[in-house]
Coordinates of C-alpha atoms and ligand atoms in Angstrom, one line a residue:
M1 CA -9.6 -2.6 22.2
T2 CA -12.4 -0.9 24.1
T3 CA -15.3 -0.1 21.8
T4 CA -17.7 1.0 24.5
E5 CA -16.8 4.7 24.1
L6 CA -19.1 6.5 21.7
T7 CA -17.6 8.8 19.1
G8 CA -20.7 9.9 17.3
A9 CA -19.7 7.9 14.3
E10 CA -22.0 5.0 15.2
D11 CA -24.7 5.8 12.6
V12 CA -22.3 7.0 9.8
A13 CA -23.0 4.4 7.1
W14 CA -22.4 4.7 3.4
N15 CA -25.1 4.6 0.8
L16 CA -24.2 2.1 -1.8
S17 CA -27.4 2.8 -3.9
D18 CA -25.3 5.0 -6.2
L19 CA -24.0 1.6 -7.4
Y20 CA -27.0 -0.8 -6.9
E21 CA -30.1 -0.9 -4.8
S22 CA -29.1 -4.2 -3.1
G23 CA -27.5 -7.5 -3.6
D24 CA -30.7 -8.6 -5.3
D25 CA -30.9 -5.6 -7.6
P26 CA -31.6 -7.2 -11.1
R27 CA -29.3 -4.6 -12.7
L28 CA -26.4 -6.3 -11.0
E29 CA -26.8 -9.6 -12.9
T30 CA -27.7 -7.7 -16.1
D31 CA -24.4 -5.8 -15.9
V32 CA -22.4 -9.0 -15.3
D33 CA -24.1 -10.8 -18.2
E34 CA -23.5 -7.8 -20.4
A35 CA -19.8 -7.7 -19.5
E36 CA -19.5 -11.5 -20.2
S37 CA -21.2 -11.3 -23.6
A38 CA -19.3 -8.2 -24.6
A39 CA -16.0 -9.9 -23.6
A40 CA -16.9 -12.9 -25.8
A41 CA -17.8 -10.6 -28.7
F42 CA -14.6 -8.7 -28.2
R43 CA -12.6 -11.9 -28.5
N44 CA -14.4 -12.9 -31.6
R45 CA -13.8 -9.7 -33.2
Y46 CA -10.2 -9.0 -32.3
H47 CA -8.4 -12.2 -31.5
G48 CA -5.5 -12.7 -33.8
E49 CA -6.4 -9.4 -35.5
V50 CA -4.6 -6.8 -33.3
A51 CA -1.5 -6.4 -35.5
G52 CA -3.7 -5.4 -38.4
L53 CA -5.6 -2.6 -36.7
D54 CA -4.9 1.0 -37.7
A55 CA -4.8 3.8 -35.1
A56 CA -8.5 4.6 -35.3
A57 CA -9.5 1.0 -35.1
L58 CA -7.1 0.4 -32.2
V59 CA -8.6 3.3 -30.3
A60 CA -12.1 1.8 -30.7
A61 CA -10.8 -1.5 -29.5
I62 CA -9.1 -0.1 -26.4
E63 CA -12.2 1.9 -25.6
E64 CA -14.4 -1.2 -25.8
R65 CA -11.9 -3.1 -23.7
E66 CA -12.0 -0.4 -21.0
R67 CA -15.8 -0.2 -21.2
I68 CA -16.2 -3.9 -20.5
E69 CA -13.8 -3.8 -17.6
S70 CA -15.6 -0.7 -16.2
V71 CA -19.0 -2.4 -16.3
F72 CA -17.6 -5.5 -14.5
T73 CA -15.5 -3.4 -12.0
R74 CA -18.6 -1.5 -10.9
A75 CA -20.4 -4.8 -10.1
I76 CA -17.5 -6.4 -8.3
Y77 CA -16.8 -3.2 -6.3
Y78 CA -20.4 -3.3 -5.1
A79 CA -20.0 -6.9 -4.0
H80 CA -16.8 -6.2 -2.1
L81 CA -18.1 -3.0 -0.4
W82 CA -21.4 -4.7 0.6
F83 CA -19.5 -7.7 2.0
A84 CA -17.0 -5.5 3.9
T85 CA -19.6 -4.1 6.2
D86 CA -21.0 -7.5 7.2
M87 CA -18.7 -10.5 6.6
T88 CA -21.0 -12.8 8.5
D89 CA -23.8 -12.5 6.0
S90 CA -23.4 -15.5 3.7
Q91 CA -25.5 -13.9 0.9
R92 CA -22.8 -11.2 0.7
G93 CA -19.9 -13.7 0.8
A94 CA -21.6 -15.8 -2.0
L95 CA -22.0 -12.7 -4.2
V96 CA -18.2 -12.0 -3.9
A97 CA -17.3 -15.6 -4.7
H98 CA -19.8 -15.7 -7.6
L99 CA -18.4 -12.4 -9.2
T100 CA -14.8 -13.4 -8.6
E101 CA -15.4 -16.5 -10.7
K102 CA -17.2 -14.5 -13.4
G103 CA -14.3 -12.0 -13.3
A104 CA -11.7 -14.6 -13.9
A105 CA -13.7 -15.9 -16.9
V106 CA -14.0 -12.4 -18.3
E107 CA -10.3 -11.8 -17.8
T108 CA -9.4 -15.0 -19.6
Q109 CA -11.4 -13.9 -22.6
L110 CA -9.6 -10.5 -22.8
L111 CA -6.0 -11.6 -22.0
F112 CA -5.0 -12.0 -25.6
F113 CA -5.4 -8.3 -26.2
S114 CA -2.4 -7.2 -24.1
L115 CA -0.3 -10.1 -25.3
E116 CA -1.0 -9.2 -29.0
L117 CA -0.2 -5.5 -28.2
A118 CA 3.1 -6.5 -26.6
D119 CA 3.8 -8.7 -29.5
L120 CA 3.6 -5.9 -32.1
G121 CA 7.0 -5.1 -33.7
D122 CA 8.7 -2.0 -32.3
E123 CA 8.4 -0.2 -35.6
A124 CA 4.7 -0.8 -36.1
A125 CA 4.1 0.2 -32.5
E126 CA 6.0 3.4 -32.7
A127 CA 4.1 4.3 -35.9
L128 CA 0.9 3.8 -34.0
L129 CA 2.1 5.7 -31.0
A130 CA 3.0 8.7 -33.2
D131 CA -0.6 8.9 -34.4
A132 CA -2.5 11.7 -32.8
A133 CA -5.6 9.5 -32.5
L134 CA -3.8 7.4 -29.9
E135 CA -2.5 10.3 -27.8
R136 CA -4.8 9.5 -24.9
W137 CA -3.6 5.9 -24.8
Q138 CA 0.1 6.6 -25.1
H139 CA 1.1 5.7 -21.6
W140 CA -1.4 2.8 -21.3
L141 CA 0.0 1.3 -24.5
R142 CA 3.6 1.8 -23.4
S143 CA 2.8 0.2 -20.0
V144 CA 1.4 -2.9 -21.8
R145 CA 4.3 -3.1 -24.1
K146 CA 7.1 -2.6 -21.5
Y147 CA 7.0 -6.3 -20.8
R148 CA 7.9 -7.1 -24.4
P149 CA 11.6 -7.7 -24.0
Y150 CA 10.9 -10.2 -21.2
L151 CA 8.1 -12.2 -22.7
L152 CA 8.6 -15.7 -23.9
S153 CA 6.8 -17.5 -26.8
E154 CA 3.1 -18.1 -26.4
P155 CA 3.4 -21.8 -25.6
E156 CA 6.1 -21.0 -23.0
E157 CA 4.0 -18.3 -21.5
K158 CA 1.1 -20.7 -21.2
I159 CA 3.2 -23.2 -19.4
M160 CA 4.6 -20.6 -17.0
T161 CA 1.1 -19.3 -16.2
E162 CA -0.4 -22.8 -15.7
K163 CA 2.5 -23.9 -13.6
V164 CA 2.1 -21.0 -11.2
V165 CA -0.8 -22.8 -9.6
S166 CA 1.2 -25.7 -8.4
G167 CA 4.4 -23.7 -8.0
F168 CA 4.6 -20.1 -6.6
A169 CA 0.9 -19.9 -5.7
A170 CA 1.0 -23.2 -3.9
W171 CA 4.0 -22.2 -1.7
D172 CA 2.4 -18.8 -1.0
R173 CA -0.8 -20.5 0.1
L174 CA 1.0 -23.0 2.3
Y175 CA 2.9 -20.1 4.0
D176 CA -0.4 -18.3 4.6
E177 CA -1.9 -21.4 6.1
L178 CA 1.2 -21.9 8.3
L179 CA 0.9 -18.4 9.5
G180 CA -2.8 -18.6 10.1
A181 CA -2.3 -21.7 12.3
I182 CA 0.2 -20.1 14.7
K183 CA -1.2 -19.9 18.2
V184 CA 0.6 -18.0 21.0
D185 CA 0.7 -19.3 24.6
L186 CA 0.7 -16.2 26.7
D187 CA 0.5 -16.6 30.5
G188 CA -1.0 -20.1 30.1
E189 CA -3.7 -18.9 27.7
E190 CA -3.8 -19.7 24.0
I191 CA -4.4 -16.6 21.9
G192 CA -4.1 -15.7 18.2
F193 CA -1.0 -14.3 16.6
E194 CA -2.5 -10.8 15.9
E195 CA -3.8 -10.5 19.5
A196 CA -0.4 -11.4 20.9
M197 CA 1.3 -8.8 18.7
S198 CA -1.2 -6.2 19.9
K199 CA 0.2 -6.6 23.4
L200 CA 3.3 -4.8 22.2
Y201 CA 1.2 -1.6 22.2
S202 CA 0.5 -2.1 26.0
P203 CA 1.8 0.5 28.5
D204 CA 2.9 -2.4 30.7
R205 CA 6.5 -3.2 29.9
D206 CA 6.4 -6.5 31.7
L207 CA 3.4 -7.6 29.5
R208 CA 5.2 -6.5 26.4
G209 CA 8.3 -8.6 27.3
R210 CA 6.2 -11.7 28.1
A211 CA 4.2 -11.3 24.9
S212 CA 7.4 -11.0 22.8
E213 CA 8.9 -14.1 24.4
A214 CA 5.6 -15.9 23.7
V215 CA 5.7 -14.8 20.1
T216 CA 9.3 -16.0 19.7
A217 CA 8.3 -19.4 21.2
A218 CA 5.3 -19.6 18.8
L219 CA 7.5 -18.9 15.8
E220 CA 9.9 -21.7 16.7
P221 CA 8.0 -24.9 15.7
G222 CA 7.4 -24.2 12.0
A223 CA 10.6 -22.2 11.5
R224 CA 12.3 -24.8 9.3
T225 CA 9.3 -25.2 7.0
R226 CA 8.9 -21.4 6.6
T227 CA 12.6 -21.2 5.9
Y228 CA 12.2 -23.8 3.2
V229 CA 9.3 -21.9 1.7
F230 CA 11.3 -18.7 1.5
N231 CA 14.2 -20.6 -0.1
T232 CA 11.8 -22.1 -2.7
I233 CA 10.3 -18.7 -3.5
A234 CA 13.7 -17.3 -3.9
V235 CA 14.8 -20.0 -6.3
D236 CA 11.5 -19.7 -8.2
R237 CA 12.1 -16.0 -8.7
S238 CA 15.7 -16.7 -9.9
I239 CA 14.5 -19.2 -12.5
D240 CA 11.8 -16.8 -13.8
D241 CA 14.4 -13.9 -14.0
R242 CA 16.9 -16.1 -15.8
L243 CA 14.4 -17.3 -18.4
R244 CA 12.9 -13.8 -18.9
G245 CA 16.2 -12.0 -18.8
H246 CA 15.7 -9.7 -15.8
E247 CA 19.0 -8.4 -14.5
T248 CA 18.5 -8.5 -10.7
W249 CA 16.1 -10.1 -8.3
I250 CA 14.1 -6.9 -8.0
S251 CA 14.1 -5.7 -11.7
A252 CA 10.8 -7.4 -12.5
R253 CA 9.1 -5.7 -9.5
N254 CA 10.6 -2.3 -10.4
L255 CA 9.3 -2.7 -14.0
A256 CA 5.8 -3.4 -12.7
N257 CA 6.1 -0.4 -10.4
D258 CA 6.8 1.9 -13.4
T259 CA 10.3 2.7 -12.1
T260 CA 13.9 1.7 -12.8
D261 CA 16.6 -0.2 -10.9
E262 CA 18.7 3.0 -10.6
A263 CA 15.8 5.1 -9.2
V264 CA 15.0 2.5 -6.6
Q265 CA 18.7 2.1 -5.7
A266 CA 18.9 5.9 -5.2
L267 CA 15.9 5.7 -2.8
I268 CA 17.5 2.9 -0.8
D269 CA 20.8 4.7 -0.6
A270 CA 19.2 7.9 0.5
V271 CA 17.2 6.2 3.3
V272 CA 20.1 3.9 4.5
S273 CA 22.5 6.9 4.6
R274 CA 20.0 8.5 7.1
Y275 CA 19.5 5.7 9.5
D276 CA 20.8 8.1 12.2
V277 CA 17.2 9.6 12.4
V278 CA 15.9 6.2 13.6
R279 CA 18.6 5.9 16.2
R280 CA 18.0 9.4 17.5
Y281 CA 14.3 8.9 17.8
Y282 CA 14.6 5.5 19.7
T283 CA 17.2 7.0 22.0
L284 CA 14.7 9.9 22.8
K285 CA 11.9 7.4 23.3
A286 CA 14.0 5.4 25.7
R287 CA 14.5 8.6 27.7
L288 CA 10.8 9.5 27.7
L289 CA 9.9 6.0 28.9
G290 CA 12.6 6.1 31.6
L291 CA 14.5 3.2 30.1
E292 CA 18.3 2.8 29.6
R293 CA 17.7 1.4 26.1
L294 CA 14.7 0.2 24.2
S295 CA 14.2 -3.4 23.5
F296 CA 12.7 -4.3 20.2
Y297 CA 9.4 -5.0 22.0
D298 CA 9.3 -1.4 23.4
R299 CA 9.1 0.4 20.1
M300 CA 5.3 0.5 20.0
A301 CA 4.9 1.4 23.7
P302 CA 2.6 4.4 24.2
L303 CA 4.0 7.6 25.6
A304 CA 0.8 8.9 27.1
E305 CA -1.1 6.9 29.6
D306 CA -4.6 7.9 28.6
P307 CA -4.6 9.0 24.9
E308 CA -7.1 11.7 23.8
Q309 CA -10.3 10.7 21.9
M310 CA -11.8 12.8 19.2
A311 CA -15.5 12.8 18.5
W312 CA -16.5 12.1 14.9
D313 CA -17.9 15.6 14.3
E314 CA -14.7 17.2 15.6
A315 CA -12.6 14.9 13.3
R316 CA -14.8 15.8 10.4
E317 CA -14.3 19.5 11.0
L318 CA -10.6 19.1 11.5
V319 CA -10.1 17.2 8.3
V320 CA -12.4 19.2 6.1
N321 CA -10.7 22.4 7.3
A322 CA -7.3 21.0 6.7
F323 CA -8.2 20.2 3.1
A324 CA -10.1 23.5 2.7
D325 CA -7.1 25.5 3.9
F326 CA -5.1 23.9 1.1
S327 CA -7.7 25.0 -1.5
S328 CA -11.4 25.6 -1.5
E329 CA -11.8 23.0 -4.2
T330 CA -10.3 20.2 -2.2
G331 CA -12.3 21.3 0.9
G332 CA -15.5 21.1 -1.1
I333 CA -14.7 17.7 -2.5
V334 CA -13.8 16.2 0.9
E335 CA -17.0 17.7 2.4
R336 CA -19.1 15.8 -0.2
F337 CA -17.8 12.5 1.3
F338 CA -19.5 13.4 4.6
G339 CA -22.5 15.1 3.2
E340 CA -23.4 12.5 0.6
A341 CA -22.8 9.3 2.6
W342 CA -19.7 8.1 0.8
I343 CA -18.1 7.0 4.1
D344 CA -18.8 4.0 6.4
A345 CA -17.3 5.0 9.7
P346 CA -17.9 3.0 12.9
P347 CA -16.6 -0.4 13.9
R348 CA -19.5 -2.9 13.9
D349 CA -19.9 -6.6 14.6
G350 CA -19.1 -8.6 11.5
K351 CA -17.4 -5.7 9.8
R352 CA -14.0 -6.2 8.2
P353 CA -11.1 -4.7 10.2
G354 CA -8.9 -1.9 8.9
A355 CA -9.5 1.0 6.5
F356 CA -9.4 1.5 2.7
C357 CA -10.7 3.7 0.0
A358 CA -12.3 2.2 -3.2
T359 CA -10.6 4.8 -5.3
N360 CA -11.6 4.2 -8.9
V361 CA -15.3 3.1 -9.0
P362 CA -16.2 3.5 -12.7
G363 CA -19.0 6.0 -13.3
V364 CA -19.6 6.7 -9.6
H365 CA -17.4 8.2 -6.9
P366 CA -14.9 6.8 -4.4
Y367 CA -16.1 5.2 -1.2
V368 CA -14.2 5.3 2.2
F369 CA -14.3 2.5 4.6
L370 CA -13.2 3.0 8.2
N371 CA -13.3 1.5 11.7
Y372 CA -13.3 4.9 13.5
T373 CA -12.5 4.7 17.2
G374 CA -11.5 8.3 17.8
D375 CA -7.9 7.8 18.7
R376 CA -5.2 9.9 17.0
R377 CA -4.4 7.1 14.5
S378 CA -8.0 6.8 13.3
V379 CA -8.3 10.6 12.8
L380 CA -5.2 10.5 10.6
T381 CA -6.5 7.3 8.8
L382 CA -9.7 9.3 8.0
A383 CA -7.5 12.0 6.4
H384 CA -5.4 9.3 4.6
E385 CA -8.4 7.6 3.0
L386 CA -10.0 10.9 2.1
G387 CA -6.7 11.8 0.3
H388 CA -7.1 8.6 -1.7
G389 CA -10.8 9.6 -2.3
L390 CA -9.8 13.1 -3.5
H391 CA -7.2 11.5 -5.9
G392 CA -9.8 9.1 -7.3
Y393 CA -12.4 11.9 -7.6
L394 CA -10.1 14.2 -9.5
A395 CA -8.8 11.5 -11.8
A396 CA -12.2 9.9 -12.6
P397 CA -12.9 11.8 -15.8
L398 CA -9.8 10.0 -17.4
G399 CA -11.6 6.7 -17.2
L400 CA -10.6 3.5 -15.5
F401 CA -7.4 2.7 -17.4
N402 CA -5.8 6.2 -17.2
A403 CA -7.0 7.0 -13.7
S404 CA -5.5 3.8 -12.1
T405 CA -2.0 4.4 -10.5
P406 CA 0.9 2.0 -9.9
L407 CA 1.8 1.4 -6.3
T408 CA 4.6 3.9 -6.4
T409 CA 2.3 6.9 -6.9
A410 CA -0.9 5.5 -5.4
E411 CA -0.1 6.9 -1.9
T412 CA 0.6 10.5 -3.1
A413 CA -2.6 12.1 -2.1
S414 CA -3.2 10.0 1.0
V415 CA 0.2 10.8 2.6
F416 CA -0.3 14.5 1.6
G417 CA -3.7 14.6 3.1
E418 CA -2.4 13.1 6.3
A419 CA 0.4 15.6 6.4
L420 CA -2.1 18.5 6.0
T421 CA -4.2 17.2 8.8
F422 CA -1.4 16.5 11.1
K423 CA 0.0 20.0 10.7
R424 CA -3.4 21.4 11.6
L425 CA -3.8 19.1 14.6
L426 CA -0.4 20.2 15.8
A427 CA -1.1 23.9 15.3
E428 CA -4.3 23.6 17.4
E429 CA -2.4 22.0 20.3
D430 CA -0.6 24.3 22.8
D431 CA 0.1 21.9 25.7
P432 CA 3.8 20.8 25.3
K433 CA 3.3 17.3 26.5
R434 CA 0.4 16.7 24.1
R435 CA 2.4 18.3 21.3
L436 CA 5.2 15.9 22.1
N437 CA 2.9 12.9 22.0
L438 CA 1.5 14.1 18.6
L439 CA 5.0 14.5 17.2
A440 CA 6.2 11.1 18.5
G441 CA 3.2 9.3 17.0
R442 CA 3.9 11.0 13.7
I443 CA 7.6 10.1 13.8
E444 CA 6.8 6.5 14.6
D445 CA 4.4 6.2 11.7
S446 CA 7.1 7.7 9.4
I447 CA 9.8 5.3 10.7
A448 CA 7.4 2.4 10.1
T449 CA 6.7 3.4 6.5
I450 CA 10.0 4.8 5.4
Y451 CA 12.7 3.1 7.3
R452 CA 11.3 -0.2 8.4
Q453 CA 10.3 -1.0 4.9
V454 CA 13.8 -0.2 3.5
A455 CA 15.5 -2.3 6.2
M456 CA 13.2 -5.1 5.2
N457 CA 14.2 -4.6 1.6
R458 CA 17.8 -4.9 2.6
F459 CA 17.0 -8.2 4.2
E460 CA 15.2 -9.4 1.1
D461 CA 18.1 -8.3 -1.1
A462 CA 20.6 -10.2 1.1
V463 CA 18.4 -13.4 1.0
H464 CA 17.8 -13.4 -2.8
T465 CA 21.4 -12.5 -3.5
W466 CA 22.7 -15.3 -1.2
R467 CA 20.3 -17.8 -2.8
R468 CA 21.6 -16.9 -6.2
D469 CA 25.3 -16.7 -5.4
E470 CA 25.7 -19.3 -2.7
G471 CA 22.7 -21.6 -2.7
E472 CA 20.1 -22.6 -0.1
L473 CA 20.0 -20.7 3.2
S474 CA 19.8 -22.4 6.6
P475 CA 17.5 -21.1 9.3
E476 CA 20.5 -19.7 11.1
K477 CA 21.6 -17.8 7.9
F478 CA 18.1 -16.2 7.7
E479 CA 18.4 -15.0 11.4
E480 CA 21.9 -13.7 10.8
L481 CA 20.9 -11.7 7.7
W482 CA 17.7 -10.4 9.4
L483 CA 19.5 -9.3 12.6
G484 CA 22.4 -7.9 10.5
T485 CA 20.1 -5.7 8.4
Q486 CA 18.0 -4.6 11.4
A487 CA 21.2 -3.7 13.4
D488 CA 22.3 -1.6 10.4
M489 CA 19.3 0.5 11.1
F490 CA 19.0 0.5 14.9
G491 CA 22.7 0.7 15.7
D492 CA 22.9 0.6 19.5
S493 CA 19.6 2.4 20.0
V494 CA 17.5 -0.8 20.2
D495 CA 18.3 -4.2 21.8
I496 CA 17.4 -6.8 19.3
G497 CA 18.2 -9.9 21.4
G498 CA 15.5 -12.4 20.8
Y499 CA 14.3 -10.8 17.6
G500 CA 16.1 -13.3 15.2
S501 CA 13.1 -15.2 13.9
W502 CA 10.7 -12.3 13.6
W503 CA 11.3 -12.0 9.8
S504 CA 9.3 -15.2 9.4
Y505 CA 5.7 -13.9 9.9
I506 CA 5.9 -11.2 7.2
P507 CA 3.7 -12.4 4.3
H508 CA 5.0 -9.9 1.7
F509 CA 8.4 -11.6 1.5
I510 CA 6.6 -14.7 0.2
G511 CA 3.5 -13.4 -1.6
T512 CA 5.0 -10.4 -3.3
P513 CA 8.8 -10.5 -3.4
G514 CA 10.3 -7.0 -3.6
Y515 CA 7.1 -5.3 -2.6
V516 CA 8.0 -3.5 0.6
Y517 CA 10.2 -0.6 -0.7
A518 CA 7.1 0.8 -2.5
Y519 CA 5.8 2.1 0.9
S520 CA 8.9 4.1 1.4
Y521 CA 9.0 5.3 -2.2
G522 CA 5.4 6.5 -2.1
C523 CA 5.7 8.1 1.3
L524 CA 8.9 10.0 0.5
F525 CA 7.5 11.1 -2.9
A526 CA 4.4 12.6 -1.3
L527 CA 6.4 14.2 1.6
S528 CA 8.8 15.9 -0.9
I529 CA 5.8 17.4 -2.7
F530 CA 4.4 18.4 0.7
R531 CA 7.7 20.0 1.7
K532 CA 7.7 22.0 -1.5
Y533 CA 4.2 23.2 -0.8
E534 CA 5.3 24.3 2.7
L535 CA 8.2 26.2 1.2
E536 CA 6.4 27.7 -1.8
G537 CA 2.9 28.0 -0.6
D538 CA -0.2 28.5 -2.8
S539 CA 1.8 28.5 -6.1
M540 CA 2.0 24.7 -5.6
V541 CA -1.8 24.2 -5.3
E542 CA -2.7 24.1 -9.0
P543 CA 0.3 22.0 -10.1
Y544 CA -0.4 19.5 -7.3
L545 CA -4.1 19.3 -8.3
D546 CA -3.1 18.8 -11.9
L547 CA -0.9 16.0 -10.8
L548 CA -3.8 14.3 -9.1
R549 CA -6.1 14.9 -12.1
A550 CA -3.5 13.1 -14.2
G551 CA -4.1 9.9 -12.2
G552 CA -2.0 7.2 -13.7
S553 CA -2.0 8.5 -17.3
K554 CA 1.8 9.4 -17.1
P555 CA 4.8 7.6 -15.7
P556 CA 5.9 8.7 -12.1
A557 CA 8.8 10.8 -13.5
E558 CA 6.5 12.9 -15.6
L559 CA 4.1 13.3 -12.7
A560 CA 7.0 14.6 -10.6
E561 CA 7.9 17.1 -13.3
M562 CA 4.4 18.5 -13.1
V563 CA 5.2 19.8 -9.6
G564 CA 8.8 20.7 -10.4
L565 CA 10.5 17.7 -9.0
D566 CA 13.1 15.6 -10.7
L567 CA 12.9 11.9 -9.9
T568 CA 16.5 11.2 -11.2
N569 CA 17.8 13.6 -8.5
P570 CA 18.3 11.8 -5.2
D571 CA 17.5 15.0 -3.3
I572 CA 13.8 14.2 -3.9
W573 CA 14.2 11.4 -1.3
S574 CA 16.3 13.4 1.2
S575 CA 13.8 16.3 1.3
G576 CA 11.2 14.0 2.7
I577 CA 13.7 12.8 5.3
D578 CA 14.5 16.4 6.1
A579 CA 10.9 17.0 6.9
L580 CA 10.9 14.0 9.3
E581 CA 14.1 15.3 10.9
A582 CA 12.5 18.7 11.5
E583 CA 9.7 17.0 13.5
L584 CA 12.3 15.0 15.5
D585 CA 14.2 18.3 16.3
E586 CA 11.0 19.8 17.6
A587 CA 10.2 16.6 19.7
E588 CA 13.6 16.7 21.2
A589 CA 13.3 20.4 22.0
L590 CA 9.9 19.9 23.7
A591 CA 11.3 17.0 25.7
N592 CA 14.2 19.2 26.9
E593 CA 12.0 22.2 27.7
A594 CA 9.6 20.2 29.7
G595 CA 12.4 18.4 31.4
L596 CA 10.8 15.1 30.4
G597 CA 12.7 11.9 30.7
Ligands
LIG601 ZN1 -3.1 4.3 1.5

């Protein structure tokens, strides 16, 4: 990465004083102490008593529970945000470690509350839920209680929780350590795994090929151990599911994601049935690169030799205008992020890589963290994170519990904001070649989020199912299932020779089984709302903003209803794919017109 080029973002730093003055601010320790003593008082008052509370008393308890968490969350957000901008500062690291420990202690004090709520008899719970006083907490209470059919007795739950440390969590950590230790020997030089993978973005095909061979060689030594870890995680999941009574390997994940096995299967089916989009795109890309057929290591190759850079001020104008075009309210909110120093923009020494938005910071406003370099991706990342920021800003009045969204709807506003910005970027570009590059980048992002994640879910499904039905898998079996599920997606469009062991560096398979489909779910959900906005125009503005204002206070199906979408209808998934296909049509047309490839 060349960071020598100036973008004008170099001095764009956030102002954290809306939270605390500094890491030494005495208010920080006062807040943490207050949260701790309030948690102890909460436990004294309510432990063993939850079943006896009437609706009004329960509301008071939930509100106090939320208040304690809000106070603590503010403090720990500050620590994380402060640390993210300079990870080499040991004072900042120490504050994060200190507050993480305090947080675990506070959490342990409060854990009983959800357990006792889940333990309420159905009749008693329904009577409470029917009480008008609890209306605001309906969804929150139902979310806590949805685990009820799968909970074990208290002593059993205690053993399960304690044994995680030496079971699941231990295997997960071992896997992380194994991955972290992988070194790649590229052209006689030893480099880190991430650095080797970054060579796949090089315009030099020969380098991409050598890097991929080097990665394959580096994945070889620990393959048997990593295979063993995945086998163990799979059997651990199957034991948990059997004891708790979950129907399939992914049912527990779906429950946590506020969705159902049927809805997720409908998503998977819709995406799998449209794998042709992926094949068409990679066939086009091979043509544009002048290749007979892509190898798996060509998928990330750049189409343009010297990509355009966008200065910070230009990106700001583009993104603010894109949001303002949608509605003056959203434009005004997004402008505040720039005007009031809620964004930390440039890459700096010691700063954490990547980008994120601290969406629900109680009592304040969201903060956006970037490493802005001015390339196309970082402009869209700015729009993405500001979408999260808009969502958090609009939902903030609901309070922490009701504003927080599950994974499945967390990406709604971010994907939508990216789509708005991309459309504007494309509209401002007349040059056919540059239009084609923009579209290709957009399609590749969509393939990575929608299709790659579903193909990985098919691999996970095959592994877990095999482990349950047939027993332990050999390394060869893993390769066979990986290549099989990848080939289902690529067809003949991509040569996957040499790709067999590349499943084994993806941490999600181990750390959060079943996780990956949520990317596809969230992206297609947002794109189908965007598609509806494109078709119906301004009449969608207020319903969409109401959906954002509702945060996580309703289940995804009810949020979808607010914008006239039906989550039980599989069309919701195909309409997002239609939007992608329209972009692909245009890219093909541009390539043909320009006689490219
Ligand atoms: Zn996001």
